[in-house]
Amino acid sequence: MTERYVLDFQEVDETQIAVVGGKGAHLGGLSRIEGIRVPAGFCVTTDAFRRIMAEAPSLDDRLDQLSRLNPDDREAIRTLSAQIRRTIEGIAVPDDLTAAITRALARLGEQAAYAVRSSATAEDLPTASFAGQQDTYLNVVGPTAILQHVSRCWASLFTERAVTYRQRNGIDHRTVHMAVVVQRMVFPHASGILFTADPVTGNRKVATVDAGFGLGEALVSGLVNPDAFKVRHGEVVAKAIAAKQRAVHALPTGGTQEVAIDSRRQEQPALTDAQVVRLVQLGRRIEAHFGRPQDIEWCLVDDGFQIVQSRPITTLFPVPETGDQENHVYVSVGHQQMMTDPMKPLGLSMWQLTAMVPMHAAGGRLFVDVTRRLASPASRAGLLDVMGRGDPLVRDALETVLDRDDFVPSLPDASPGGPPTGGASATIETDPAIVTELIERSQVSIAALERDIRTKTGPALFDFLLEAFEEHKRVLSDPLSMQAIMAGMQATWWLNDTLQEWLGEKNAADTLTLSAPDNVTSEMGLALLDVADVIRPQSEVVAFLQGVEDEGFLDELAKLAGGTEARDAIEAYLDRYGMRCVGEIDITRPRWRERPTTLVPVLLDNVRNFEPGAAERRFEQGRRKAQQKEQDVLSRLRALPDGDRKAGEAKRMIDRVRTFIGYREYPKYGIVSRYFVYKQALLEEAERLVRAGVLPEKEDIFYLTFQELHDVVRSNRADDRLVQQRKDAFRSYHALTPPRVLTSDGEAVTGAYRREDVPAGALIGLPVSAGTIEGRARVILDIAEADLEAGDILVTTFTDPSWSPLFVSVAGLVTEVGGLMTHGAVIAREYGLPAVVGVERATRLIRDGQRIRVHGTDGYVEILP
């Protein structure tokens, strides 16, 4: 029986996390790599932990209590987890378990010094590092002390921070078990950490080494600043030698002690350059074995390196797979589509199948490979221009990569690859009938899709959908539609550039586009004000909506006084806009029609904050402001030299921008309308698969690509393990921040604004809607948690069209993501809201409730005292 309780490193490898935990499994894997020296040791397995837990039946009730606690109730977690730890430490280790551990110690040297380290089954995983969650004890001497520290390690599964981490990550306490690693201590000259990829930039070609004197604990605990080295292609390319005033040394009797370092040694490097390069070579061997970048703890003993730990670096953004060794530069699709959250596999593959350009998935996000267009001077200028007008940070990041002469190859101008960056040339007449015709075309196409898909099921549905995707792309790439969009955008740019030159006025187009006609997204925000007008007089309905939690609430409304009218108004709104939702480019996200409760807080805000008739008044106000602005601009232009010509040109451009800028929002509305039709058909298939016992639940189809789902429908067989792996991966992607620009080396290039004209301490962004506003910041990450008052400023990560109902309630807008022509910017201008987008980390730097000043004309935000 005893063999199950103790396993030597040589007996385990990285597949045995369930038996020896993450740390133990990695040490077993490390000790099998040729040329890698690992101090000898053994693992006390999870069987031993389970045996201990079974010795105290009272632990069961306490674990139940623990799982019911709110992760934010720190006091309750602290108290209960301390009780659990005390109970575990108080359990006498059974004789057979004691014997197994002491036998293992006798083999390695009973009186030697050991490190005793926790090794949980949910740590050092590819998707969650849990680093530092459990405890490590150094320089433990003698079997009695070692057994005592093994008990402490078992108990450390329930430290307050480990419990909170699991609760926040949705991990059940009962599914995590604790093994313990007992490893011979080494007494190093120097020690530290090696990252086989740069943990700051993500660059996989750059390794970083942190080094200090003595034991590594001084570095890990932050006691000293380490020497820092960067290594690329086998040479040290950067180093910073720190003054290392202290070190941690082992005491002969056990335990450790801080010691002061002789002043003459403090400035000496802990490693020579040659040693650093040699260490990185070992790191590359370890990385190759585990198949991903590693965070490695090392010790230098007598000029030889020993490895005491290796774990995956979980914070790196994954690199799209290409299958070649060429250099690639990728631009984030999410930053252009205002959706930087991870997408589920079905969402990724559906967007890829309906997009106009090839897209690569990584970390649950999509990227476009722009290497070819950057490599050719002719297409490069156009790409940088369009990117710069959209989001200056993307342009700056691309220029940063181009400045490294060796990364992007130079190609002749012959074939830039991909469609021309500027889109179709805008040579159409300024005629409102064009927009009317385009909207009708889209509606006819969607009506045909709804009609034809009704009869399709099984494999025939998938064949039909592949044809529908071609029609989807044909509608999207309609030359007239492209020309209308470009006409509106180019007229905006012309007005902003030219009126600044002629009149010294910044962003004049922002006022000239107020309440532009045919903008389906701004109409959506105003239409919800009209719904609020129907509900406001019905006090029973308002009271009922305040307590709504169930998605079936619309049926309940009819039982109330005035409820039928309220329900009809909401239903009519959902008929027009129910296909929308936050993150709508991911088909798997719940639509408003599927989850109408999402709209209730916004509706109640509208009932509270507005008077009847607000929608019409707001639209009319905007239209009048735009008209006054137009008259003002034209009269000032006429007073200039050559004024009549200038006024005539400006008038033509103002008419053009008002004719076409509203249509800018329509293609996305068309895409999302089609998406909802596809989704309903696919969910009906999913229900059939659930009834047939092929899938446990219909939402499981969201974790399969379109092609994989097609195969499941054809074969009536699904891989449960694949679905579970995808769910775990998707959960882990939430912790990753997608970069605007990513290289094939894994480097995340952020870009900078490089502006001098901003007050100290202000947060810099992109000015997208003119004006200055001061007010209370409301940091809202979920539209369903909106609780706005008049004058509030909305601060969020990104806004896609589904956020526009909130725009009618706020006085200004700040987002982390966005460009001059993304949806949030277009709607902010239509509603006349001062707005700054692309403000890095705005939701973390601005606290909910703080007073801020948004400078929408100059592109910065001040946090006020």
Tab-separated table of N, CA, C and O in Angstrom, residues 604-675:
chain	number	residue	atom	x	y	z
A	604	LEU	N	-35.290	51.525	-17.222
A	604	LEU	CA	-35.652	52.200	-15.962
A	604	LEU	C	-34.884	53.510	-15.798
A	604	LEU	O	-35.439	54.497	-15.297
A	605	ASP	N	-33.602	53.528	-16.234
A	605	ASP	CA	-32.847	54.797	-16.220
A	605	ASP	C	-33.560	55.839	-17.076
A	605	ASP	O	-33.684	57.006	-16.701
A	606	ASN	N	-34.043	55.406	-18.252
A	606	ASN	CA	-34.731	56.334	-19.157
A	606	ASN	C	-36.039	56.844	-18.550
A	606	ASN	O	-36.392	58.010	-18.695
A	607	VAL	N	-36.761	55.940	-17.872
A	607	VAL	CA	-38.019	56.342	-17.212
A	607	VAL	C	-37.713	57.411	-16.159
A	607	VAL	O	-38.417	58.416	-16.046
A	608	ARG	N	-36.621	57.194	-15.423
A	608	ARG	CA	-36.284	58.089	-14.301
A	608	ARG	C	-35.687	59.422	-14.778
A	608	ARG	O	-35.982	60.470	-14.222
A	609	ASN	N	-34.847	59.354	-15.786
A	609	ASN	CA	-34.025	60.533	-16.126
A	609	ASN	C	-34.620	61.455	-17.193
A	609	ASN	O	-34.071	62.512	-17.447
A	610	PHE	N	-35.700	61.023	-17.865
A	610	PHE	CA	-36.193	61.816	-19.010
A	610	PHE	C	-37.666	62.174	-18.878
A	610	PHE	O	-38.426	61.488	-18.203
A	611	GLU	N	-38.017	63.249	-19.573
A	611	GLU	CA	-39.412	63.675	-19.684
A	611	GLU	C	-40.004	63.061	-20.961
A	611	GLU	O	-39.262	62.715	-21.877
A	612	PRO	N	-41.353	62.968	-21.036
A	612	PRO	CA	-41.964	62.438	-22.270
A	612	PRO	C	-41.524	63.235	-23.506
A	612	PRO	O	-41.271	64.440	-23.413
A	613	GLY	N	-41.417	62.538	-24.636
A	613	GLY	CA	-41.064	63.202	-25.906
A	613	GLY	C	-39.590	63.499	-26.050
A	613	GLY	O	-39.182	64.242	-26.960
A	614	ALA	N	-38.740	62.927	-25.166
A	614	ALA	CA	-37.304	63.262	-25.169
A	614	ALA	C	-36.619	62.870	-26.472
A	614	ALA	O	-35.754	63.595	-26.963
A	615	ALA	N	-37.018	61.742	-27.066
A	615	ALA	CA	-36.321	61.259	-28.267
A	615	ALA	C	-36.445	62.273	-29.397
A	615	ALA	O	-35.450	62.668	-30.010
A	616	GLU	N	-37.683	62.707	-29.635
A	616	GLU	CA	-37.910	63.640	-30.742
A	616	GLU	C	-37.206	64.971	-30.482
A	616	GLU	O	-36.577	65.549	-31.361
A	617	ARG	N	-37.303	65.434	-29.202
A	617	ARG	CA	-36.659	66.709	-28.857
A	617	ARG	C	-35.148	66.632	-29.083
A	617	ARG	O	-34.537	67.544	-29.630
A	618	ARG	N	-34.548	65.516	-28.642
A	618	ARG	CA	-33.086	65.392	-28.769
A	618	ARG	C	-32.670	65.384	-30.229
A	618	ARG	O	-31.693	66.032	-30.608
A	619	PHE	N	-33.421	64.636	-31.036
A	619	PHE	CA	-33.052	64.549	-32.456
A	619	PHE	C	-33.179	65.927	-33.106
A	619	PHE	O	-32.281	66.374	-33.841
A	620	GLU	N	-34.261	66.611	-32.784
A	620	GLU	CA	-34.520	67.925	-33.375
A	620	GLU	C	-33.460	68.942	-32.923
A	620	GLU	O	-32.952	69.741	-33.723
A	621	GLN	N	-33.106	68.881	-31.632
A	621	GLN	CA	-32.074	69.773	-31.080
A	621	GLN	C	-30.761	69.592	-31.845
A	621	GLN	O	-30.102	70.558	-32.236
A	622	GLY	N	-30.358	68.342	-32.031
A	622	GLY	CA	-29.118	68.028	-32.741
A	622	GLY	C	-29.162	68.543	-34.171
A	622	GLY	O	-28.189	69.115	-34.674
A	623	ARG	N	-30.325	68.332	-34.816
A	623	ARG	CA	-30.459	68.759	-36.217
A	623	ARG	C	-30.313	70.287	-36.321
A	623	ARG	O	-29.644	70.804	-37.210
A	624	ARG	N	-30.948	71.001	-35.344
A	624	ARG	CA	-30.862	72.473	-35.372
A	624	ARG	C	-29.433	72.947	-35.120
A	624	ARG	O	-28.941	73.860	-35.779
A	625	LYS	N	-28.739	72.293	-34.152
A	625	LYS	CA	-27.342	72.663	-33.868
A	625	LYS	C	-26.480	72.485	-35.109
A	625	LYS	O	-25.625	73.322	-35.419
A	626	ALA	N	-26.677	71.390	-35.802
A	626	ALA	CA	-25.890	71.116	-37.015
A	626	ALA	C	-26.180	72.180	-38.072
A	626	ALA	O	-25.269	72.662	-38.759
A	627	GLN	N	-27.468	72.551	-38.173
A	627	GLN	CA	-27.874	73.569	-39.154
A	627	GLN	C	-27.224	74.923	-38.834
A	627	GLN	O	-26.689	75.596	-39.719
A	628	GLN	N	-27.267	75.284	-37.531
A	628	GLN	CA	-26.649	76.564	-37.110
A	628	GLN	C	-25.145	76.536	-37.387
A	628	GLN	O	-24.572	77.524	-37.855
A	629	LYS	N	-24.524	75.388	-37.106
A	629	LYS	CA	-23.079	75.259	-37.329
A	629	LYS	C	-22.778	75.451	-38.815
A	629	LYS	O	-21.811	76.132	-39.184
A	630	GLU	N	-23.609	74.828	-39.640
A	630	GLU	CA	-23.405	74.933	-41.092
A	630	GLU	C	-23.476	76.407	-41.528
A	630	GLU	O	-22.592	76.901	-42.241
A	631	GLN	N	-24.507	77.135	-41.057
A	631	GLN	CA	-24.658	78.550	-41.445
A	631	GLN	C	-23.459	79.368	-40.961
A	631	GLN	O	-22.920	80.201	-41.699
A	632	ASP	N	-23.029	79.085	-39.726
A	632	ASP	CA	-21.895	79.807	-39.132
A	632	ASP	C	-20.615	79.576	-39.951
A	632	ASP	O	-19.905	80.523	-40.315
A	633	VAL	N	-20.352	78.322	-40.276
A	633	VAL	CA	-19.136	77.971	-41.026
A	633	VAL	C	-19.158	78.623	-42.411
A	633	VAL	O	-18.167	79.235	-42.853
A	634	LEU	N	-20.296	78.512	-43.077
A	634	LEU	CA	-20.369	79.044	-44.444
A	634	LEU	C	-20.229	80.567	-44.463
A	634	LEU	O	-19.546	81.122	-45.331
A	635	SER	N	-20.851	81.256	-43.476
A	635	SER	CA	-20.738	82.734	-43.493
A	635	SER	C	-19.298	83.152	-43.189
A	635	SER	O	-18.783	84.109	-43.777
A	636	ARG	N	-18.602	82.413	-42.289
A	636	ARG	CA	-17.200	82.751	-41.994
A	636	ARG	C	-16.313	82.483	-43.215
A	636	ARG	O	-15.353	83.213	-43.475
A	637	LEU	N	-16.629	81.434	-43.952
A	637	LEU	CA	-15.822	81.119	-45.141
A	637	LEU	C	-16.003	82.194	-46.217
A	637	LEU	O	-15.048	82.581	-46.891
A	638	ARG	N	-17.258	82.677	-46.374
A	638	ARG	CA	-17.514	83.675	-47.435
A	638	ARG	C	-16.729	84.963	-47.191
A	638	ARG	O	-16.423	85.686	-48.128
A	639	ALA	N	-16.410	85.216	-45.898
A	639	ALA	CA	-15.678	86.447	-45.558
A	639	ALA	C	-14.187	86.329	-45.882
A	639	ALA	O	-13.444	87.304	-45.802
A	640	LEU	N	-13.734	85.111	-46.259
A	640	LEU	CA	-12.310	84.900	-46.543
A	640	LEU	C	-12.000	85.260	-47.993
A	640	LEU	O	-12.899	85.301	-48.834
A	641	PRO	N	-10.708	85.454	-48.309
A	641	PRO	CA	-10.334	85.597	-49.726
A	641	PRO	C	-10.795	84.352	-50.480
A	641	PRO	O	-10.674	83.232	-49.964
A	642	ASP	N	-11.346	84.529	-51.685
A	642	ASP	CA	-11.855	83.401	-52.478
A	642	ASP	C	-12.960	82.671	-51.706
A	642	ASP	O	-13.112	81.445	-51.800
A	643	GLY	N	-13.726	83.446	-50.925
A	643	GLY	CA	-14.685	82.882	-49.974
A	643	GLY	C	-15.821	82.112	-50.611
A	643	GLY	O	-16.244	81.078	-50.078
A	644	ASP	N	-16.333	82.612	-51.749
A	644	ASP	CA	-17.490	81.911	-52.348
A	644	ASP	C	-17.124	80.496	-52.775
A	644	ASP	O	-17.882	79.552	-52.592
A	645	ARG	N	-15.910	80.364	-53.347
A	645	ARG	CA	-15.478	79.021	-53.791
A	645	ARG	C	-15.348	78.104	-52.564
A	645	ARG	O	-15.818	76.970	-52.560
A	646	LYS	N	-14.703	78.642	-51.513
A	646	LYS	CA	-14.491	77.829	-50.309
A	646	LYS	C	-15.836	77.422	-49.681
A	646	LYS	O	-16.033	76.267	-49.286
A	647	ALA	N	-16.746	78.370	-49.579
A	647	ALA	CA	-18.063	78.074	-48.995
A	647	ALA	C	-18.799	77.044	-49.854
A	647	ALA	O	-19.448	76.131	-49.324
A	648	GLY	N	-18.666	77.163	-51.174
A	648	GLY	CA	-19.340	76.212	-52.077
A	648	GLY	C	-18.809	74.793	-51.876
A	648	GLY	O	-19.578	73.826	-51.794
A	649	GLU	N	-17.475	74.688	-51.785
A	649	GLU	CA	-16.872	73.350	-51.566
A	649	GLU	C	-17.312	72.778	-50.229
A	649	GLU	O	-17.655	71.596	-50.125
A	650	ALA	N	-17.284	73.625	-49.178
A	650	ALA	CA	-17.657	73.159	-47.845
A	650	ALA	C	-19.121	72.715	-47.830
A	650	ALA	O	-19.465	71.679	-47.242
A	651	LYS	N	-20.000	73.484	-48.501
A	651	LYS	CA	-21.432	73.146	-48.550
A	651	LYS	C	-21.613	71.777	-49.199
A	651	LYS	O	-22.384	70.935	-48.717
A	652	ARG	N	-20.894	71.525	-50.297
A	652	ARG	CA	-21.005	70.217	-50.976
A	652	ARG	C	-20.593	69.091	-50.025
A	652	ARG	O	-21.211	68.045	-49.977
A	653	MET	N	-19.525	69.321	-49.261
A	653	MET	CA	-19.034	68.284	-48.349
A	653	MET	C	-19.971	68.082	-47.151
A	653	MET	O	-20.145	66.967	-46.671
A	654	ILE	N	-20.566	69.175	-46.666
A	654	ILE	CA	-21.518	69.052	-45.538
A	654	ILE	C	-22.729	68.229	-45.994
A	654	ILE	O	-23.192	67.319	-45.297
A	655	ASP	N	-23.247	68.538	-47.187
A	655	ASP	CA	-24.383	67.760	-47.711
A	655	ASP	C	-24.000	66.286	-47.850
A	655	ASP	O	-24.779	65.386	-47.545
A	656	ARG	N	-22.769	66.078	-48.309
A	656	ARG	CA	-22.304	64.705	-48.553
A	656	ARG	C	-22.187	63.928	-47.234
A	656	ARG	O	-22.619	62.785	-47.132
A	657	VAL	N	-21.611	64.589	-46.222
A	657	VAL	CA	-21.427	63.894	-44.949
A	657	VAL	C	-22.789	63.586	-44.322
A	657	VAL	O	-23.013	62.498	-43.783
A	658	ARG	N	-23.747	64.517	-44.433
A	658	ARG	CA	-25.064	64.268	-43.817
A	658	ARG	C	-25.842	63.213	-44.599
A	658	ARG	O	-26.653	62.484	-44.029
A	659	THR	N	-25.574	63.091	-45.876
A	659	THR	CA	-26.253	62.063	-46.686
A	659	THR	C	-25.748	60.665	-46.338
A	659	THR	O	-26.520	59.720	-46.234
A	660	PHE	N	-24.424	60.529	-46.162
A	660	PHE	CA	-23.850	59.176	-46.105
A	660	PHE	C	-23.365	58.705	-44.726
A	660	PHE	O	-23.213	57.508	-44.517
A	661	ILE	N	-23.101	59.621	-43.784
A	661	ILE	CA	-22.431	59.174	-42.549
A	661	ILE	C	-23.329	58.252	-41.716
A	661	ILE	O	-22.855	57.335	-41.043
A	662	GLY	N	-24.642	58.442	-41.775
A	662	GLY	CA	-25.545	57.575	-41.020
A	662	GLY	C	-25.504	56.141	-41.516
A	662	GLY	O	-25.630	55.191	-40.733
A	663	TYR	N	-25.300	55.959	-42.826
A	663	TYR	CA	-25.281	54.607	-43.409
A	663	TYR	C	-24.085	53.790	-42.911
A	663	TYR	O	-24.127	52.553	-42.918
A	664	ARG	N	-23.053	54.489	-42.423
A	664	ARG	CA	-21.844	53.830	-41.890
A	664	ARG	C	-22.207	52.709	-40.908
A	664	ARG	O	-21.515	51.714	-40.805
A	665	GLU	N	-23.311	52.866	-40.186
A	665	GLU	CA	-23.710	51.893	-39.162
A	665	GLU	C	-24.547	50.741	-39.716
A	665	GLU	O	-24.776	49.760	-39.017
A	666	TYR	N	-25.036	50.890	-40.955
A	666	TYR	CA	-26.025	49.912	-41.417
A	666	TYR	C	-25.452	48.523	-41.734
A	666	TYR	O	-26.053	47.502	-41.371
A	667	PRO	N	-24.278	48.430	-42.401
A	667	PRO	CA	-23.757	47.087	-42.716
A	667	PRO	C	-23.609	46.206	-41.473
A	667	PRO	O	-23.919	45.015	-41.518
A	668	LYS	N	-23.161	46.782	-40.351
A	668	LYS	CA	-23.015	45.993	-39.128
A	668	LYS	C	-24.390	45.496	-38.665
A	668	LYS	O	-24.544	44.360	-38.219
A	669	TYR	N	-25.407	46.355	-38.775
A	669	TYR	CA	-26.774	45.967	-38.418
A	669	TYR	C	-27.226	44.791	-39.287
A	669	TYR	O	-27.831	43.831	-38.805
A	670	GLY	N	-26.864	44.863	-40.571
A	670	GLY	CA	-27.206	43.775	-41.493
A	670	GLY	C	-26.507	42.471	-41.108
A	670	GLY	O	-27.114	41.398	-41.086
A	671	ILE	N	-25.201	42.566	-40.771
A	671	ILE	CA	-24.428	41.371	-40.375
A	671	ILE	C	-25.082	40.723	-39.154
A	671	ILE	O	-25.304	39.514	-39.099
A	672	VAL	N	-25.379	41.557	-38.138
A	672	VAL	CA	-25.882	41.031	-36.872
A	672	VAL	C	-27.296	40.474	-37.057
A	672	VAL	O	-27.670	39.484	-36.423
A	673	SER	N	-28.077	41.076	-37.954
A	673	SER	CA	-29.415	40.545	-38.253
A	673	SER	C	-29.289	39.148	-38.857
A	673	SER	O	-30.022	38.224	-38.494
A	674	ARG	N	-28.354	38.988	-39.793
A	674	ARG	CA	-28.147	37.664	-40.409
A	674	ARG	C	-27.646	36.671	-39.361
A	674	ARG	O	-28.064	35.520	-39.336
A	675	TYR	N	-26.739	37.140	-38.506
A	675	TYR	CA	-26.178	36.264	-37.470
A	675	TYR	C	-27.274	35.639	-36.612
A	675	TYR	O	-27.202	34.477	-36.223
